[in-house]
Amino acid sequence: MQEQLTDSFGRRIEYVRLSVTDRCNLRCFYCLPGDFRNFSEPDEWLGFDEIERVIAAFASLGVSKIRLTGGEPLIRRGLPDLAGRLARLPGIADLSLSTNAVLLARQAGALCAAGVRRINVSLDTLRPGRFAAITHGGRLDKVLDGIMAARRAGFAPIKINMLALKGINDDEFEDMVEFCLEHDFTLRFIETMPVGATGRAATRHYLDLQEVKRRLASRFSLIPGAMPGGGPARYMQVAGTRLRIGFITPISRHFCATCNRVRLSADGALHLCLGQDYRYDLRALLRSGADSAQLKAAIVQALVLKPERHEFREKPRQVIRFMSMTGG
Ligand code: SAM
């Protein structure tokens, strides 16, 4: 019988977010300091063989969904090769990718061929100058080229993730809805979280998505919607169209009771909750020659420490690491 991974609160864990590098080619102000360079070295990252062993252990515990993330995952050399290896593991049914799409135009075809099916692109603005300001010098045209290449390559659905930032991009929500309507993308709005010093500083731009939803409803006819994927977004649909708009509300209406995931950082640390700095070092175990039974036992043991919920509101200073360590 298939083993299952269940935490102390009865939540079944079936989803691993796998960060393949902590490096990023953008410096979104709410994520990383503009001059940040203090990344880990590639020899600290798990190698592909090590990643495959860990994910195989998760798969044998009933995990079926993997999301490749970072940092910026497309920076990791050979990512399509890794994707192919993970897609072939018994039990892995869903392989997806989160990216800023800057490097996607060149890699979209290879990733799709390797078995990545769903893709999320982080995009907070459609204005080139504003994009450069938010990301500390990023080029919007490269992102748009990447997204269009992804569509040609056959990714479906393509989800655009937009952080709702008061005073930064709150005059663009309707434009982004129109953009996603035109190109048949799914749109998700996300609330800013106090992760790292940068995330905490950005909470002055925090916007409660209930307000954003009310505002959009005054312009678009929104009806309840649904979307396969098992994530935390609550969806509305624009009536008479295929457009679904998701609202991801970790702060105003958290969804911890249905949390089904854990995160593995590039250096092999297992993070049980985005809102907590506790980490369980799987790399040391892997490099000490642990077999798959020992790996599985360690994962089960680590899971005992998964908290019932994050405490972003009560203890906003709790998470020191930047979001780029775990990939959101
Ligand atoms: N580079 C990839 C990307 O751009 O999607 C993956 C990593 S990035 C850290 C993942 C997501 O985290 C992005 O959508 C980004 O907007 C989000 N993020 C970063 N810092 C955040 C914060 N303080 N609050 C909420 N979301 C944040």
Coordinates of C-alpha atoms and ligand atoms in Angstrom, one line a residue:
M1 CA 0.0 0.0 0.0
Q2 CA 1.2 3.5 -0.8
E3 CA 2.8 5.2 2.3
Q4 CA 1.5 8.7 3.1
L5 CA 3.1 11.7 4.7
T6 CA 0.9 13.2 7.3
D7 CA 1.8 16.0 9.7
S8 CA 0.8 16.3 13.4
F9 CA -2.4 18.2 12.4
G10 CA -3.6 15.5 10.0
R11 CA -2.6 17.4 6.9
R12 CA -1.5 15.2 4.1
I13 CA 1.7 16.4 2.5
E14 CA 1.8 15.7 -1.3
Y15 CA 3.7 18.7 -2.7
V16 CA 7.4 19.7 -2.6
R17 CA 8.6 23.1 -3.7
L18 CA 12.2 22.4 -4.8
S19 CA 14.6 25.4 -5.0
V20 CA 17.4 24.6 -7.4
T21 CA 19.4 27.7 -6.7
D22 CA 19.2 30.7 -4.4
R23 CA 20.7 33.0 -7.1
C24 CA 18.5 35.3 -9.0
N25 CA 19.0 37.6 -12.0
L26 CA 16.5 40.1 -10.6
R27 CA 16.4 42.0 -7.4
C28 CA 12.7 42.6 -6.7
F29 CA 12.8 45.1 -3.8
Y30 CA 10.4 43.1 -1.7
C31 CA 12.5 40.0 -2.0
L32 CA 16.3 40.9 -2.1
P33 CA 18.3 44.0 -1.5
G34 CA 19.4 45.8 -4.7
D35 CA 23.1 45.1 -4.2
F36 CA 22.7 41.6 -2.8
R37 CA 25.5 39.2 -3.8
N38 CA 25.8 37.0 -0.7
F39 CA 24.5 33.8 -2.4
S40 CA 25.6 30.3 -1.6
E41 CA 28.2 28.6 -3.8
P42 CA 27.2 25.9 -6.3
D43 CA 29.0 23.2 -4.4
E44 CA 26.7 23.9 -1.5
W45 CA 23.7 23.0 -3.7
L46 CA 22.4 19.5 -4.0
G47 CA 23.6 17.9 -7.2
F48 CA 21.1 16.3 -9.6
D49 CA 21.7 12.8 -8.3
E50 CA 21.1 14.0 -4.7
I51 CA 18.0 15.8 -5.7
E52 CA 16.7 12.8 -7.5
R53 CA 17.3 10.6 -4.4
V54 CA 15.5 13.0 -2.1
I55 CA 12.5 13.5 -4.5
A56 CA 12.3 9.7 -4.9
A57 CA 12.1 9.4 -1.2
F58 CA 9.3 11.9 -1.1
A59 CA 7.5 10.2 -3.9
S60 CA 7.7 6.9 -2.1
L61 CA 5.9 8.7 0.8
G62 CA 3.1 9.8 -1.5
V63 CA 4.3 13.1 -2.7
S64 CA 3.1 13.5 -6.3
K65 CA 3.6 17.2 -7.1
I66 CA 6.9 19.0 -7.5
R67 CA 7.4 22.7 -8.3
L68 CA 10.9 23.9 -9.5
T69 CA 11.7 27.3 -8.1
G70 CA 14.5 29.4 -6.8
G71 CA 16.1 32.1 -6.7
E72 CA 15.6 31.9 -10.4
P73 CA 15.5 28.2 -11.4
L74 CA 16.4 28.9 -15.1
I75 CA 19.9 30.0 -13.9
R76 CA 20.6 26.5 -12.8
R77 CA 22.6 24.9 -15.7
G78 CA 20.9 21.7 -17.1
L79 CA 17.5 22.4 -15.6
P80 CA 15.7 20.5 -18.4
D81 CA 17.8 17.5 -17.7
L82 CA 16.9 17.6 -14.0
A83 CA 13.2 18.2 -14.9
G84 CA 13.3 15.1 -17.2
R85 CA 14.8 13.0 -14.4
L86 CA 12.1 14.1 -11.9
A87 CA 9.3 13.7 -14.3
R88 CA 10.3 10.1 -14.8
L89 CA 10.3 9.2 -11.1
P90 CA 7.5 6.8 -10.2
G91 CA 4.7 8.6 -8.4
I92 CA 5.5 12.1 -9.7
A93 CA 2.4 13.1 -11.6
D94 CA 2.8 16.9 -11.7
L95 CA 5.9 18.9 -12.4
S96 CA 5.6 22.7 -12.6
L97 CA 7.9 25.7 -12.6
S98 CA 7.9 29.2 -11.1
T99 CA 10.1 31.7 -13.0
N100 CA 10.6 35.3 -13.7
A101 CA 10.8 34.3 -17.4
V102 CA 13.8 36.5 -18.2
L103 CA 15.6 33.4 -19.5
L104 CA 12.6 31.4 -20.6
A105 CA 12.5 32.2 -24.3
R106 CA 15.5 29.9 -24.9
Q107 CA 14.5 27.1 -22.5
A108 CA 10.7 26.8 -22.9
G109 CA 10.8 24.1 -25.6
A110 CA 13.3 21.9 -23.7
L111 CA 11.5 22.3 -20.4
C112 CA 8.1 21.3 -22.0
A113 CA 9.7 18.4 -23.7
A114 CA 11.2 17.3 -20.4
G115 CA 7.8 17.0 -18.8
V116 CA 7.2 20.4 -17.1
R117 CA 3.5 21.1 -17.8
R118 CA 2.4 24.0 -15.8
I119 CA 4.2 27.3 -15.4
N120 CA 3.9 30.3 -13.1
V121 CA 5.5 33.6 -14.1
S122 CA 6.0 36.4 -11.6
L123 CA 5.1 39.7 -13.2
D124 CA 4.1 42.8 -11.2
T125 CA 3.8 45.4 -14.0
L126 CA 3.4 45.8 -17.7
R127 CA 5.3 49.0 -17.8
P128 CA 9.0 48.7 -18.7
G129 CA 10.2 51.6 -16.5
R130 CA 8.3 50.4 -13.6
F131 CA 9.5 46.8 -14.1
A132 CA 13.1 48.1 -14.1
A133 CA 12.4 50.0 -10.9
I134 CA 10.7 47.1 -9.0
T135 CA 13.4 44.5 -10.1
H136 CA 16.4 46.8 -9.9
G137 CA 17.2 46.9 -13.6
G138 CA 15.2 44.0 -15.2
R139 CA 14.0 44.1 -18.8
L140 CA 10.3 43.6 -19.3
D141 CA 10.7 42.8 -23.0
K142 CA 12.7 39.6 -22.1
V143 CA 10.0 38.5 -19.8
L144 CA 7.2 39.0 -22.3
D145 CA 9.3 37.1 -25.0
G146 CA 9.7 34.3 -22.4
I147 CA 6.0 34.1 -21.7
M148 CA 5.1 34.0 -25.4
A149 CA 7.7 31.4 -26.0
A150 CA 6.2 29.3 -23.2
R151 CA 2.8 29.5 -24.9
R152 CA 4.2 28.4 -28.2
A153 CA 6.0 25.6 -26.5
G154 CA 2.6 24.3 -25.3
F155 CA 2.6 25.2 -21.6
A156 CA -1.0 25.2 -20.2
P157 CA -2.1 26.8 -18.1
I158 CA 0.3 29.8 -17.9
K159 CA -0.3 31.7 -14.6
I160 CA 0.8 35.2 -14.1
N161 CA 1.5 36.0 -10.4
M162 CA 1.3 39.6 -9.5
L163 CA 2.1 41.0 -6.1
A164 CA -0.4 43.7 -5.2
L165 CA 1.7 46.6 -4.0
K166 CA 0.0 49.8 -2.7
G167 CA 1.6 52.9 -4.3
I168 CA 3.7 50.7 -6.7
N169 CA 1.4 48.9 -9.1
D170 CA -2.1 49.4 -7.7
D171 CA -3.1 51.5 -10.8
E172 CA -2.4 48.4 -13.0
F173 CA -4.7 45.7 -11.8
E174 CA -7.3 46.3 -14.5
D175 CA -4.6 46.4 -17.2
M176 CA -3.2 43.1 -16.0
V177 CA -6.7 41.6 -16.2
E178 CA -7.1 42.9 -19.8
F179 CA -3.6 41.5 -20.7
C180 CA -4.5 38.0 -19.3
L181 CA -7.9 38.1 -21.1
E182 CA -6.2 38.9 -24.4
H183 CA -3.6 36.2 -24.1
D184 CA -5.7 33.5 -22.3
F185 CA -3.5 33.5 -19.2
T186 CA -4.6 32.9 -15.6
L187 CA -4.0 35.7 -13.2
R188 CA -3.3 35.5 -9.5
F189 CA -2.9 38.4 -7.1
I190 CA -0.7 37.8 -4.1
E191 CA -0.4 39.6 -0.7
T192 CA 3.1 40.8 0.4
M193 CA 4.5 38.7 3.2
P194 CA 7.1 39.8 5.9
V195 CA 9.7 37.3 4.8
G196 CA 13.2 38.7 5.4
A197 CA 14.1 42.3 6.1
T198 CA 13.1 43.2 2.5
G199 CA 9.7 41.6 2.8
R200 CA 9.1 43.3 6.1
A201 CA 10.1 46.7 4.7
A202 CA 7.7 46.1 1.8
T203 CA 4.7 45.5 4.1
R204 CA 4.2 49.3 4.0
H205 CA 2.9 48.5 0.4
Y206 CA 0.7 45.7 1.7
L207 CA -2.8 45.6 0.2
D208 CA -5.6 43.4 1.5
L209 CA -6.8 41.4 -1.6
Q210 CA -10.4 41.6 -0.4
E211 CA -10.2 45.3 -1.4
V212 CA -8.6 44.4 -4.8
K213 CA -11.4 41.9 -5.4
R214 CA -14.1 44.5 -4.6
R215 CA -12.4 47.0 -6.9
L216 CA -12.2 44.5 -9.8
A217 CA -15.8 43.5 -9.3
S218 CA -16.9 47.1 -10.0
R219 CA -15.3 46.8 -13.5
F220 CA -15.6 43.1 -14.4
S221 CA -18.4 40.7 -13.8
L222 CA -16.9 38.2 -11.4
I223 CA -18.4 34.9 -10.6
P224 CA -17.1 32.1 -8.4
G225 CA -14.5 30.0 -10.3
A226 CA -12.3 27.0 -9.7
M227 CA -8.9 25.9 -11.0
P228 CA -7.2 22.5 -10.8
G229 CA -3.9 22.6 -9.1
G230 CA -4.5 22.2 -5.4
G231 CA -2.9 25.5 -4.5
P232 CA -4.1 28.1 -2.0
A233 CA -5.6 30.6 -4.5
R234 CA -9.4 31.3 -4.3
Y235 CA -10.6 31.8 -7.8
M236 CA -13.2 34.0 -9.5
Q237 CA -14.0 33.9 -13.2
V238 CA -14.7 36.9 -15.4
A239 CA -18.2 36.0 -16.7
G240 CA -18.5 35.1 -20.4
T241 CA -14.7 34.5 -20.6
R242 CA -12.2 31.8 -19.8
L243 CA -10.2 34.1 -17.5
R244 CA -9.8 33.0 -13.9
I245 CA -8.5 35.3 -11.3
G246 CA -6.9 33.8 -8.2
F247 CA -6.5 35.6 -4.9
I248 CA -3.7 34.3 -2.7
T249 CA -4.2 35.8 0.8
P250 CA -1.6 34.5 3.3
I251 CA -2.2 37.6 5.5
S252 CA -5.8 38.6 5.2
R253 CA -7.2 35.0 5.1
H254 CA -4.5 32.5 5.6
F255 CA -4.9 28.9 4.3
C256 CA -2.7 27.0 6.6
A257 CA -5.4 24.5 7.5
T258 CA -5.1 23.1 4.0
C259 CA -1.3 23.4 3.7
N260 CA -0.1 20.3 1.7
R261 CA 3.5 21.3 1.1
V262 CA 7.0 21.5 2.3
R263 CA 10.0 23.3 0.7
L264 CA 13.5 22.1 0.0
S265 CA 16.1 24.8 -0.5
A266 CA 19.0 24.5 -2.9
D267 CA 21.4 23.5 -0.1
G268 CA 19.2 20.6 0.9
A269 CA 17.4 22.1 3.9
L270 CA 13.9 21.1 4.4
H271 CA 11.6 24.0 5.4
L272 CA 8.4 23.0 6.8
C273 CA 6.6 26.4 6.8
L274 CA 7.2 29.6 4.8
G275 CA 6.6 31.5 8.0
Q276 CA 9.2 29.9 10.2
D277 CA 13.0 29.7 10.0
Y278 CA 13.4 26.2 11.3
R279 CA 15.3 23.9 8.8
Y280 CA 16.1 20.3 8.7
D281 CA 19.4 19.5 7.0
L282 CA 18.9 16.6 4.5
R283 CA 22.1 17.3 2.7
A284 CA 24.3 16.1 5.6
L285 CA 22.3 13.0 5.6
L286 CA 22.6 12.5 1.9
R287 CA 26.3 13.1 1.9
S288 CA 26.8 10.7 4.8
G289 CA 25.6 7.9 2.6
A290 CA 22.1 7.4 4.0
D291 CA 20.0 4.9 2.1
S292 CA 16.4 5.6 1.0
A293 CA 14.9 4.1 4.2
Q294 CA 17.0 6.5 6.3
L295 CA 16.0 9.4 4.1
K296 CA 12.4 8.6 4.4
A297 CA 12.7 8.2 8.2
A298 CA 14.3 11.7 8.4
I299 CA 11.6 13.3 6.3
V300 CA 8.9 11.7 8.6
Q301 CA 10.8 12.9 11.7
A302 CA 11.2 16.5 10.3
L303 CA 7.5 16.7 9.6
V304 CA 6.7 16.6 13.3
L305 CA 7.9 20.1 13.5
K306 CA 5.6 21.5 10.9
P307 CA 3.6 24.2 12.8
E308 CA -0.1 24.5 12.7
R309 CA 0.0 27.9 11.0
H310 CA 2.4 30.7 10.2
E311 CA 2.5 33.8 12.5
F312 CA 3.1 36.5 10.0
R313 CA 0.7 38.8 11.8
E314 CA 1.7 38.0 15.4
K315 CA 5.4 37.7 14.9
P316 CA 6.4 39.5 11.7
R317 CA 10.1 39.5 12.6
Q318 CA 10.2 35.7 12.8
V319 CA 11.5 34.9 9.3
I320 CA 15.0 36.2 8.7
R321 CA 15.9 34.4 5.4
F322 CA 14.9 36.0 2.1
M323 CA 12.1 34.6 0.0
S324 CA 14.7 33.7 -2.7
M325 CA 16.0 30.9 -0.4
T326 CA 12.8 28.9 -0.6
G327 CA 11.1 30.3 -3.7
G328 CA 7.7 31.3 -2.2
Ligands
SAM1 N1 12.3 33.5 -9.5 C1 11.1 32.8 -9.5 C2 9.9 33.7 -9.8 O1 10.2 34.9 -10.0 O2 8.8 33.3 -9.7 C3 10.9 31.9 -8.3 C4 11.3 32.5 -6.9 S1 10.4 33.9 -6.4 C5 11.1 34.2 -4.8 C6 8.8 33.3 -6.1 C7 7.7 34.3 -5.8 O3 7.9 34.8 -4.5 C8 7.6 35.4 -6.7 O4 6.3 35.4 -7.3 C9 7.7 36.6 -5.9 O5 6.9 37.7 -6.3 C10 7.3 36.1 -4.5 N2 7.8 36.9 -3.4 C11 9.1 37.3 -3.1 N3 9.1 38.0 -2.0 C12 7.9 38.1 -1.5 C13 7.3 38.7 -0.4 N4 8.0 39.4 0.5 N5 5.9 38.6 -0.3 C14 5.2 37.9 -1.1 N6 5.7 37.3 -2.2 C15 7.0 37.4 -2.4

